[in-house]
CSV table of N, CA and C in Angstrom, one decimal:
chain,number,residue,atom,x,y,z
A,123,MET,N,0.5,-1.0,0.3
A,123,MET,CA,0.2,-0.3,0.1
A,123,MET,C,0.8,1.0,0.3
A,124,ASN,N,2.3,1.3,1.1
A,124,ASN,CA,3.0,2.3,0.9
A,124,ASN,C,3.3,2.7,-0.2
A,125,LYS,N,3.8,2.1,-1.4
A,125,LYS,CA,4.1,2.2,-3.2
A,125,LYS,C,3.3,2.6,-3.3
A,126,SER,N,2.0,2.2,-3.5
A,126,SER,CA,0.5,2.7,-3.6
A,126,SER,C,0.6,4.1,-4.1
A,127,ILE,N,0.6,4.6,-2.9
A,127,ILE,CA,0.7,6.0,-2.3
A,127,ILE,C,1.4,6.5,-2.9
A,128,LYS,N,2.6,6.1,-2.8
A,128,LYS,CA,3.9,6.8,-3.6
A,128,LYS,C,3.5,7.2,-4.5
A,129,ALA,N,3.1,6.3,-5.8
A,129,ALA,CA,3.0,6.1,-6.7
A,129,ALA,C,1.6,7.1,-7.0
A,130,PHE,N,1.1,7.4,-6.8
A,130,PHE,CA,0.0,7.5,-6.8
A,130,PHE,C,0.3,9.7,-6.2
A,131,ALA,N,1.1,10.1,-5.2
A,131,ALA,CA,1.5,11.1,-5.2
A,131,ALA,C,2.3,11.9,-6.3
A,132,LEU,N,3.6,10.4,-7.0
A,132,LEU,CA,4.4,11.3,-7.7
A,132,LEU,C,3.7,11.4,-9.2
A,133,LEU,N,2.4,10.7,-9.5
A,133,LEU,CA,1.6,10.8,-10.2
A,133,LEU,C,0.8,12.1,-10.6
A,134,LEU,N,0.2,12.8,-9.7
A,134,LEU,CA,-0.1,13.8,-8.8
A,134,LEU,C,0.8,15.0,-9.2
A,135,THR,N,2.0,14.9,-8.4
A,135,THR,CA,3.0,15.9,-9.2
A,135,THR,C,3.2,15.8,-10.0
A,136,THR,N,3.4,15.0,-10.7
A,136,THR,CA,3.4,15.0,-12.7
A,136,THR,C,2.4,16.2,-13.0
A,137,LEU,N,0.8,15.6,-12.8
A,137,LEU,CA,-0.2,16.0,-12.8
A,137,LEU,C,-0.4,17.5,-13.4
A,138,PHE,N,0.0,17.9,-11.9
A,138,PHE,CA,0.3,19.2,-11.2
A,138,PHE,C,1.4,19.8,-11.9
A,139,PHE,N,2.2,19.8,-12.4
A,139,PHE,CA,3.6,20.8,-13.2
A,139,PHE,C,3.4,20.6,-14.4
A,140,LEU,N,2.3,19.3,-14.9
A,140,LEU,CA,2.6,19.4,-16.9
A,140,LEU,C,0.8,20.8,-17.2
A,141,PHE,N,0.1,20.3,-16.1
A,141,PHE,CA,-1.2,21.4,-16.1
A,141,PHE,C,-1.3,23.0,-15.6
A,142,GLY,N,-1.0,22.6,-14.0
A,142,GLY,CA,-1.6,23.3,-13.1
A,142,GLY,C,-0.4,24.4,-13.1
A,143,CYS,N,1.3,24.1,-13.9
A,143,CYS,CA,2.3,25.4,-14.0
A,143,CYS,C,2.2,26.1,-15.3
A,144,GLY,N,2.6,25.0,-15.6
A,144,GLY,CA,3.0,25.1,-17.7
A,144,GLY,C,2.0,26.0,-18.4
A,145,GLY,N,0.6,24.9,-18.0
A,145,GLY,CA,-0.5,25.5,-19.6
A,145,GLY,C,-0.5,26.9,-19.3
A,146,THR,N,-2.0,26.1,-20.5
A,146,THR,CA,-2.2,27.7,-21.3
A,146,THR,C,-3.1,27.5,-19.8
A,147,GLN,N,-4.0,29.2,-19.0
A,147,GLN,CA,-5.0,29.2,-18.6
A,147,GLN,C,-5.6,29.7,-19.6
A,148,SER,N,-7.4,30.0,-18.8
A,148,SER,CA,-8.2,31.1,-19.8
A,148,SER,C,-9.8,31.6,-18.7
A,149,SER,N,-9.4,33.0,-19.0
A,149,SER,CA,-10.1,33.6,-17.1
A,149,SER,C,-11.0,34.2,-18.8
A,150,SER,N,-11.9,35.3,-18.2
A,150,SER,CA,-13.0,36.0,-19.6
A,150,SER,C,-13.7,36.6,-18.3
A,151,TYR,N,-14.7,37.8,-19.2
A,151,TYR,CA,-14.9,39.1,-17.8
A,151,TYR,C,-16.3,39.4,-19.5
A,152,ILE,N,-17.0,39.7,-18.7
A,152,ILE,CA,-17.8,40.3,-19.3
A,152,ILE,C,-18.6,42.2,-18.8
A,153,LEU,N,-19.0,42.6,-20.4
A,153,LEU,CA,-19.2,44.2,-20.3
A,153,LEU,C,-20.4,44.0,-20.6
A,154,LYS,N,-21.4,44.7,-19.9
A,154,LYS,CA,-22.7,44.2,-20.4
A,154,LYS,C,-23.9,46.0,-19.8
A,155,ASN,N,-24.7,46.0,-21.0
A,155,ASN,CA,-25.6,46.9,-20.4
A,155,ASN,C,-26.8,47.2,-21.9
A,156,GLU,N,-27.6,47.9,-21.3
A,156,GLU,CA,-28.7,47.1,-22.4
A,156,GLU,C,-28.9,47.2,-23.7
A,157,MET,N,-28.1,47.8,-24.0
A,157,MET,CA,-27.9,47.2,-26.1
A,157,MET,C,-26.7,46.8,-26.4
A,158,ALA,N,-25.5,46.8,-26.0
A,158,ALA,CA,-24.7,45.4,-25.7
A,158,ALA,C,-24.1,44.8,-25.0
A,159,GLN,N,-23.1,43.6,-25.3
A,159,GLN,CA,-22.5,42.6,-24.5
A,159,GLN,C,-21.2,42.9,-24.5
A,160,THR,N,-19.8,43.0,-24.3
A,160,THR,CA,-18.5,42.1,-24.7
A,160,THR,C,-18.2,41.3,-23.8
A,161,THR,N,-17.7,40.4,-24.6
A,161,THR,CA,-17.3,39.3,-23.6
A,161,THR,C,-15.7,39.6,-23.6
A,162,THR,N,-14.4,39.2,-23.2
A,162,THR,CA,-13.5,39.3,-23.3
A,162,THR,C,-12.2,38.3,-22.7
A,163,THR,N,-12.1,37.1,-23.4
A,163,THR,CA,-11.4,36.3,-23.3
A,163,THR,C,-9.8,36.4,-23.2
A,164,VAL,N,-9.0,36.1,-21.6
A,164,VAL,CA,-7.5,36.5,-22.1
A,164,VAL,C,-7.0,35.0,-21.3
A,165,GLU,N,-6.1,34.6,-22.9
A,165,GLU,CA,-6.1,33.4,-22.3
A,165,GLU,C,-4.4,33.9,-21.8
A,166,HIS,N,-3.6,33.2,-21.0
A,166,HIS,CA,-2.3,33.4,-20.5
A,166,HIS,C,-1.7,32.4,-19.8
A,167,LYS,N,0.2,32.4,-19.8
A,167,LYS,CA,1.0,31.1,-19.2
A,167,LYS,C,1.6,32.4,-18.1
A,168,GLY,N,1.0,31.7,-16.4
A,168,GLY,CA,1.6,33.2,-15.3
A,168,GLY,C,1.0,34.3,-15.6
A,169,ASP,N,2.0,35.1,-16.0
A,169,ASP,CA,1.3,36.6,-15.9
A,169,ASP,C,1.5,37.3,-16.9
A,170,THR,N,2.1,36.0,-17.9
A,170,THR,CA,1.8,36.9,-19.4
A,170,THR,C,1.0,36.7,-20.3
A,171,VAL,N,0.2,37.0,-20.7
A,171,VAL,CA,-1.3,37.2,-21.6
A,171,VAL,C,-0.3,36.8,-23.1
A,172,THR,N,-1.1,35.0,-23.8
A,172,THR,CA,-1.3,35.0,-24.5
A,172,THR,C,-2.3,34.7,-26.0
A,173,LYS,N,-3.2,35.2,-25.7
A,173,LYS,CA,-3.9,35.6,-26.9
A,173,LYS,C,-5.5,36.3,-25.8
A,174,ILE,N,-5.8,37.4,-26.5
A,174,ILE,CA,-7.1,37.9,-25.6
A,174,ILE,C,-8.8,37.8,-27.1
A,175,THR,N,-9.3,37.6,-26.9
A,175,THR,CA,-10.7,36.9,-27.8
A,175,THR,C,-11.7,37.9,-27.3
A,176,ILE,N,-12.4,39.4,-27.6
A,176,ILE,CA,-13.2,40.1,-27.9
A,176,ILE,C,-13.9,40.2,-28.7
A,177,LEU,N,-14.8,39.0,-28.0
A,177,LEU,CA,-15.9,39.3,-28.9
A,177,LEU,C,-17.4,40.5,-27.9
A,178,ASN,N,-18.0,41.3,-29.3
A,178,ASN,CA,-19.1,41.7,-29.4
A,178,ASN,C,-20.1,41.9,-29.9
A,179,GLU,N,-21.1,41.9,-28.8
A,179,GLU,CA,-22.7,41.6,-29.5
A,179,GLU,C,-23.4,42.5,-29.3
A,180,TRP,N,-24.2,43.1,-30.4
A,180,TRP,CA,-24.8,44.8,-30.0
A,180,TRP,C,-26.5,43.9,-30.4
A,181,ASP,N,-27.5,44.8,-29.4
A,181,ASP,CA,-29.3,43.8,-29.5
A,181,ASP,C,-29.3,45.4,-30.5
A,182,LEU,N,-29.8,45.4,-32.1
A,182,LEU,CA,-30.9,46.2,-32.9
A,182,LEU,C,-31.7,46.4,-32.5
A,183,LYS,N,-32.4,45.9,-31.4
A,183,LYS,CA,-33.9,46.6,-31.0
A,183,LYS,C,-33.4,47.1,-29.9
A,184,ALA,N,-32.8,47.2,-29.1
A,184,ALA,CA,-32.8,48.1,-27.9
A,184,ALA,C,-31.7,49.2,-28.1
A,185,MET,N,-31.5,49.5,-29.2
A,185,MET,CA,-30.6,50.8,-30.2
A,185,MET,C,-31.8,52.0,-30.6
A,186,GLY,N,-32.9,50.7,-30.5
A,186,GLY,CA,-34.0,51.9,-30.6
A,186,GLY,C,-33.8,51.9,-32.6
A,187,PRO,N,-35.0,52.4,-33.0
A,187,PRO,CA,-35.3,53.0,-34.6
A,187,PRO,C,-34.8,54.2,-35.1
A,188,ASP,N,-34.3,54.5,-34.1
A,188,ASP,CA,-33.1,56.1,-35.1
A,188,ASP,C,-31.9,55.9,-35.0
A,189,PHE,N,-31.8,54.8,-34.1
A,189,PHE,CA,-30.6,54.0,-35.2
A,189,PHE,C,-30.1,53.0,-35.8
A,190,PRO,N,-29.8,53.4,-37.4
A,190,PRO,CA,-30.4,52.0,-38.2
A,190,PRO,C,-29.5,51.2,-38.4
A,191,LYS,N,-30.0,49.7,-39.1
A,191,LYS,CA,-29.3,48.4,-38.4
A,191,LYS,C,-27.2,49.5,-39.6
A,192,GLN,N,-27.2,50.3,-40.9
A,192,GLN,CA,-26.3,50.2,-41.3
A,192,GLN,C,-25.7,50.7,-40.8
A,193,SER,N,-25.8,51.7,-39.8
A,193,SER,CA,-25.2,52.7,-39.3
A,193,SER,C,-24.9,52.4,-38.4
A,194,ALA,N,-25.3,51.5,-37.9
A,194,ALA,CA,-24.3,50.1,-36.1
A,194,ALA,C,-23.4,49.2,-36.8
A,195,GLN,N,-23.7,49.2,-38.0
A,195,GLN,CA,-22.5,47.9,-38.5
A,195,GLN,C,-21.4,48.9,-39.1
A,196,ALA,N,-21.9,50.2,-39.9
A,196,ALA,CA,-20.6,51.3,-39.9
A,196,ALA,C,-19.7,51.5,-38.9
A,197,LEU,N,-20.3,51.6,-37.7
A,197,LEU,CA,-19.6,51.8,-36.5
A,197,LEU,C,-19.3,50.6,-36.2
A,198,ALA,N,-19.6,49.2,-35.8
A,198,ALA,CA,-18.9,48.1,-35.8
A,198,ALA,C,-17.1,47.7,-37.0
A,199,GLN,N,-17.9,48.5,-38.0
A,199,GLN,CA,-16.5,48.7,-38.8
A,199,GLN,C,-15.6,49.4,-39.0
A,200,ALA,N,-15.8,49.9,-38.4
A,200,ALA,CA,-14.6,51.5,-37.3
A,200,ALA,C,-13.7,50.8,-36.8
A,201,THR,N,-15.0,50.2,-35.7
A,201,THR,CA,-14.2,49.3,-34.6
A,201,THR,C,-12.8,48.7,-35.0
A,202,LEU,N,-13.7,47.8,-35.7
A,202,LEU,CA,-12.7,46.7,-36.3
A,202,LEU,C,-11.2,47.3,-37.0
A,203,SER,N,-11.6,48.5,-38.1
A,203,SER,CA,-10.5,48.9,-38.8
A,203,SER,C,-9.2,49.1,-38.1
A,204,LEU,N,-9.9,49.3,-36.0
A,204,LEU,CA,-8.2,50.2,-35.8
A,204,LEU,C,-7.6,49.1,-35.8
A,205,TYR,N,-7.7,47.7,-35.7
A,205,TYR,CA,-6.9,46.9,-35.7
A,205,TYR,C,-6.8,46.4,-37.1
A,206,THR,N,-7.3,46.6,-38.2
A,206,THR,CA,-6.2,46.3,-39.4
A,206,THR,C,-5.1,46.7,-39.2
A,207,ASN,N,-4.3,45.7,-40.1
A,207,ASN,CA,-2.7,46.1,-40.5
A,207,ASN,C,-1.9,46.6,-39.4
A,208,LEU,N,-2.0,44.6,-38.2
A,208,LEU,CA,-1.6,44.9,-37.3
A,208,LEU,C,-1.4,43.1,-37.7
A,209,PRO,N,-0.2,42.7,-38.2
A,209,PRO,CA,0.3,41.2,-37.9
A,209,PRO,C,-0.2,40.7,-36.7
A,210,GLY,N,-0.7,39.3,-36.1
A,210,GLY,CA,-1.0,38.7,-35.2
A,210,GLY,C,-3.0,39.1,-34.6
A,211,VAL,N,-3.5,39.6,-35.7
A,211,VAL,CA,-4.7,40.3,-35.3
A,211,VAL,C,-6.0,39.9,-36.5
A,212,THR,N,-6.6,39.5,-36.1
A,212,THR,CA,-7.5,38.9,-37.1
A,212,THR,C,-8.8,39.3,-36.2
A,213,SER,N,-9.8,39.7,-37.2
A,213,SER,CA,-11.1,39.7,-36.8
A,213,SER,C,-12.4,39.8,-37.9
A,214,SER,N,-14.2,39.7,-37.4
A,214,SER,CA,-15.3,39.3,-38.2
A,214,SER,C,-15.8,40.3,-38.7
A,215,MET,N,-17.3,39.7,-39.1
A,215,MET,CA,-18.6,40.5,-38.2
A,215,MET,C,-19.2,39.4,-38.8
A,216,SER,N,-20.1,39.7,-38.1
A,216,SER,CA,-21.7,39.0,-38.8
A,216,SER,C,-23.0,39.7,-38.3
A,217,SER,N,-24.0,39.9,-38.7
A,217,SER,CA,-24.6,40.7,-38.2
A,217,SER,C,-26.8,39.9,-39.2
A,218,THR,N,-27.9,39.9,-37.9
A,218,THR,CA,-28.9,39.7,-38.6
A,218,THR,C,-29.9,40.6,-38.4
A,219,ASP,N,-31.3,40.6,-38.7
A,219,ASP,CA,-32.0,41.9,-37.9
A,219,ASP,C,-32.4,41.9,-37.0
A,220,GLU,N,-31.8,41.1,-35.9
A,220,GLU,CA,-31.9,41.4,-34.4
A,220,GLU,C,-30.3,42.1,-33.8
A,221,LYS,N,-29.3,42.0,-34.0
A,221,LYS,CA,-28.0,41.6,-34.0
A,221,LYS,C,-26.7,41.8,-34.7
A,222,ILE,N,-26.2,42.5,-34.1
A,222,ILE,CA,-24.7,42.5,-34.5
A,222,ILE,C,-23.6,42.2,-34.1
A,223,THR,N,-22.9,40.5,-34.9
A,223,THR,CA,-21.6,40.5,-33.8
A,223,THR,C,-19.9,40.8,-34.4
A,224,PHE,N,-19.7,40.5,-33.8
A,224,PHE,CA,-17.9,41.0,-33.7
A,224,PHE,C,-17.5,40.7,-33.4
A,225,GLU,N,-16.4,39.8,-34.1
A,225,GLU,CA,-14.2,39.0,-33.4
A,225,GLU,C,-13.4,39.9,-33.4
A,226,ILE,N,-12.5,39.9,-32.1
A,226,ILE,CA,-11.2,40.6,-32.9
A,226,ILE,C,-10.3,39.3,-31.5
A,227,THR,N,-9.5,39.1,-32.4
A,227,THR,CA,-8.3,38.1,-31.5
A,227,THR,C,-7.0,38.3,-31.6
A,228,ILE,N,-6.3,38.6,-30.5
A,228,ILE,CA,-5.5,39.5,-30.5
A,228,ILE,C,-4.1,38.2,-30.3
A,229,ASP,N,-3.3,38.2,-30.8
A,229,ASP,CA,-2.5,36.7,-30.7
A,229,ASP,C,-0.8,38.0,-30.4
A,230,MET,N,-0.9,37.7,-28.8
A,230,MET,CA,0.2,38.3,-28.3
A,230,MET,C,1.6,37.3,-29.0
A,231,GLU,N,1.2,36.5,-29.2
A,231,GLU,CA,2.8,35.5,-29.7
A,231,GLU,C,3.0,36.1,-30.7
A,232,LYS,N,2.4,37.0,-31.5
A,232,LYS,CA,2.9,37.0,-32.4
A,232,LYS,C,2.6,38.4,-33.9
A,233,VAL,N,1.7,39.2,-32.4
A,233,VAL,CA,1.9,40.8,-33.0
A,233,VAL,C,2.8,41.5,-32.5
A,234,ASP,N,2.8,42.3,-33.0
A,234,ASP,CA,3.8,43.4,-33.1
A,234,ASP,C,3.4,44.2,-31.5
A,235,LEU,N,3.9,44.2,-30.5
A,235,LEU,CA,4.1,45.3,-29.0
A,235,LEU,C,4.0,46.1,-29.7
A,236,ALA,N,5.2,46.4,-30.2
A,236,ALA,CA,5.1,48.0,-29.9
A,236,ALA,C,3.9,48.6,-31.1
A,237,LYS,N,3.3,48.4,-31.6
A,237,LYS,CA,2.7,48.8,-32.4
A,237,LYS,C,1.3,48.9,-32.0
A,238,LEU,N,1.1,47.5,-31.0
A,238,LEU,CA,-0.8,47.1,-30.3
A,238,LEU,C,-0.7,48.3,-28.8
A,239,LYS,N,0.7,48.9,-28.8
A,239,LYS,CA,1.1,49.6,-27.2
A,239,LYS,C,0.7,51.5,-28.5
A,240,GLU,N,1.9,51.9,-29.5
A,240,GLU,CA,1.0,52.9,-29.7
A,240,GLU,C,-0.1,52.7,-30.4
A,241,ARG,N,-1.2,52.0,-30.6
A,241,ARG,CA,-2.5,52.3,-31.3
A,241,ARG,C,-3.3,52.3,-30.5
A,242,PHE,N,-3.2,51.4,-29.1
A,242,PHE,CA,-3.9,51.5,-28.1
A,242,PHE,C,-2.9,52.2,-26.6
A,243,PRO,N,-2.5,53.2,-26.4
A,243,PRO,CA,-1.6,53.0,-24.9
A,243,PRO,C,-2.1,52.9,-24.0
A,244,ASN,N,-3.8,53.1,-23.7
A,244,ASN,CA,-3.7,52.3,-22.5
A,244,ASN,C,-5.1,51.6,-22.2
A,245,GLU,N,-5.0,51.0,-23.1
A,245,GLU,CA,-5.8,49.8,-23.2
A,245,GLU,C,-4.7,48.7,-22.6
A,246,PHE,N,-3.4,48.6,-23.7
A,246,PHE,CA,-2.5,47.4,-23.2
A,246,PHE,C,-1.6,47.9,-22.8
A,247,SER,N,-0.8,48.0,-21.2
A,247,SER,CA,-0.2,48.1,-20.2
A,247,SER,C,1.2,47.0,-20.3
A,248,ILE,N,2.1,47.3,-21.8
A,248,ILE,CA,2.8,46.1,-21.9
A,248,ILE,C,4.1,46.7,-21.6
A,249,GLU,N,4.9,45.7,-21.3
A,249,GLU,CA,6.4,46.1,-20.4
A,249,GLU,C,7.3,45.5,-21.2
A,250,GLY,N,8.1,45.7,-22.0
A,250,GLY,CA,9.8,44.2,-22.4
A,250,GLY,C,8.6,43.9,-23.3
A,251,ASN,N,8.6,42.8,-22.9
A,251,ASN,CA,7.8,42.1,-24.5
A,251,ASN,C,7.3,41.3,-24.0
A,252,LYS,N,6.3,41.9,-23.1
A,252,LYS,CA,4.4,41.1,-22.6
A,252,LYS,C,3.8,42.0,-22.2
A,253,LEU,N,3.0,41.1,-22.1
A,253,LEU,CA,1.1,41.8,-21.0
A,253,LEU,C,1.1,41.2,-20.3
A,254,SER,N,1.4,42.0,-19.4
A,254,SER,CA,1.4,41.5,-18.4
A,254,SER,C,-0.2,41.1,-17.8
A,255,PHE,N,-0.9,39.7,-17.9
A,255,PHE,CA,-2.1,38.9,-16.9
A,255,PHE,C,-3.1,40.4,-16.3
A,256,LYS,N,-1.9,40.3,-14.8
A,256,LYS,CA,-2.9,41.4,-13.8
A,256,LYS,C,-3.0,42.7,-13.8
A,257,GLN,N,-2.3,43.2,-15.0
A,257,GLN,CA,-2.6,44.4,-15.0
A,257,GLN,C,-3.7,44.4,-16.2
A,258,PHE,N,-3.1,43.9,-16.9
A,258,PHE,CA,-5.0,44.1,-18.0
A,258,PHE,C,-6.0,43.6,-17.3
A,259,GLU,N,-6.1,42.7,-16.3
A,259,GLU,CA,-7.1,42.2,-15.8
A,259,GLU,C,-8.1,43.1,-14.9
A,260,LYS,N,-6.6,44.2,-14.4
A,260,LYS,CA,-7.0,45.1,-13.7
A,260,LYS,C,-7.7,46.7,-14.2
A,261,THR,N,-7.2,46.6,-16.0
A,261,THR,CA,-8.0,47.3,-17.0
A,261,THR,C,-9.2,46.9,-16.9
A,262,LEU,N,-9.2,45.9,-17.6
A,262,LEU,CA,-10.6,45.2,-17.2
A,262,LEU,C,-11.7,45.5,-16.1
A,263,PHE,N,-10.6,45.1,-15.3
A,263,PHE,CA,-11.9,45.7,-13.8
A,263,PHE,C,-12.2,47.2,-13.8
A,264,ASP,N,-11.6,47.9,-14.0
A,264,ASP,CA,-11.3,50.0,-14.4
A,264,ASP,C,-12.7,50.2,-14.9
A,265,ALA,N,-12.4,49.3,-16.2
A,265,ALA,CA,-13.7,50.1,-17.1
A,265,ALA,C,-14.9,49.2,-17.5
A,266,GLY,N,-14.8,48.6,-15.9
A,266,GLY,CA,-16.9,47.8,-15.8
A,266,GLY,C,-16.7,46.6,-16.0
A,267,TYR,N,-16.0,45.9,-16.4
A,267,TYR,CA,-15.9,44.1,-16.0
A,267,TYR,C,-16.2,44.0,-15.3
A,268,THR,N,-16.8,42.9,-15.4
A,268,THR,CA,-17.0,41.4,-14.4
A,268,THR,C,-16.3,40.2,-14.5
A,269,ALA,N,-16.0,39.5,-13.5
A,269,ALA,CA,-15.4,38.4,-14.6
A,269,ALA,C,-16.7,37.2,-14.7
A,270,LYS,N,-16.0,36.8,-15.4
A,270,LYS,CA,-17.4,35.2,-16.0
A,270,LYS,C,-17.3,34.7,-14.9
């Protein structure tokens, strides 16, 4: 029995180091109001952010009749254009009669960090060659996001 306990402890320790320490973790945050919801998912290894996915969903009916779908699409497209010409960033947009959805994915291991910081100086607190997960999470909470 003593050998079984030692083997089990060794297995748990190995699994902890494989999945707990070096693995990628994911955390999600939501910012919501009556017209829109933004879900930001942050993948990180320890304190280093590796990927950020921002999913925006706009409720066209809640925006009211004075804000036509074409205006909402133009605003979404203008938002997406801020992220164009940045290698490592991908985006997409779709719409129905009720909702506009657009997504931005930033691969922090491929994006030019200097250009990202230049374009978004207040959103990305990049120091050296990494974005701190703790600092980015603080930025999200300061903006009104809640943990999912």
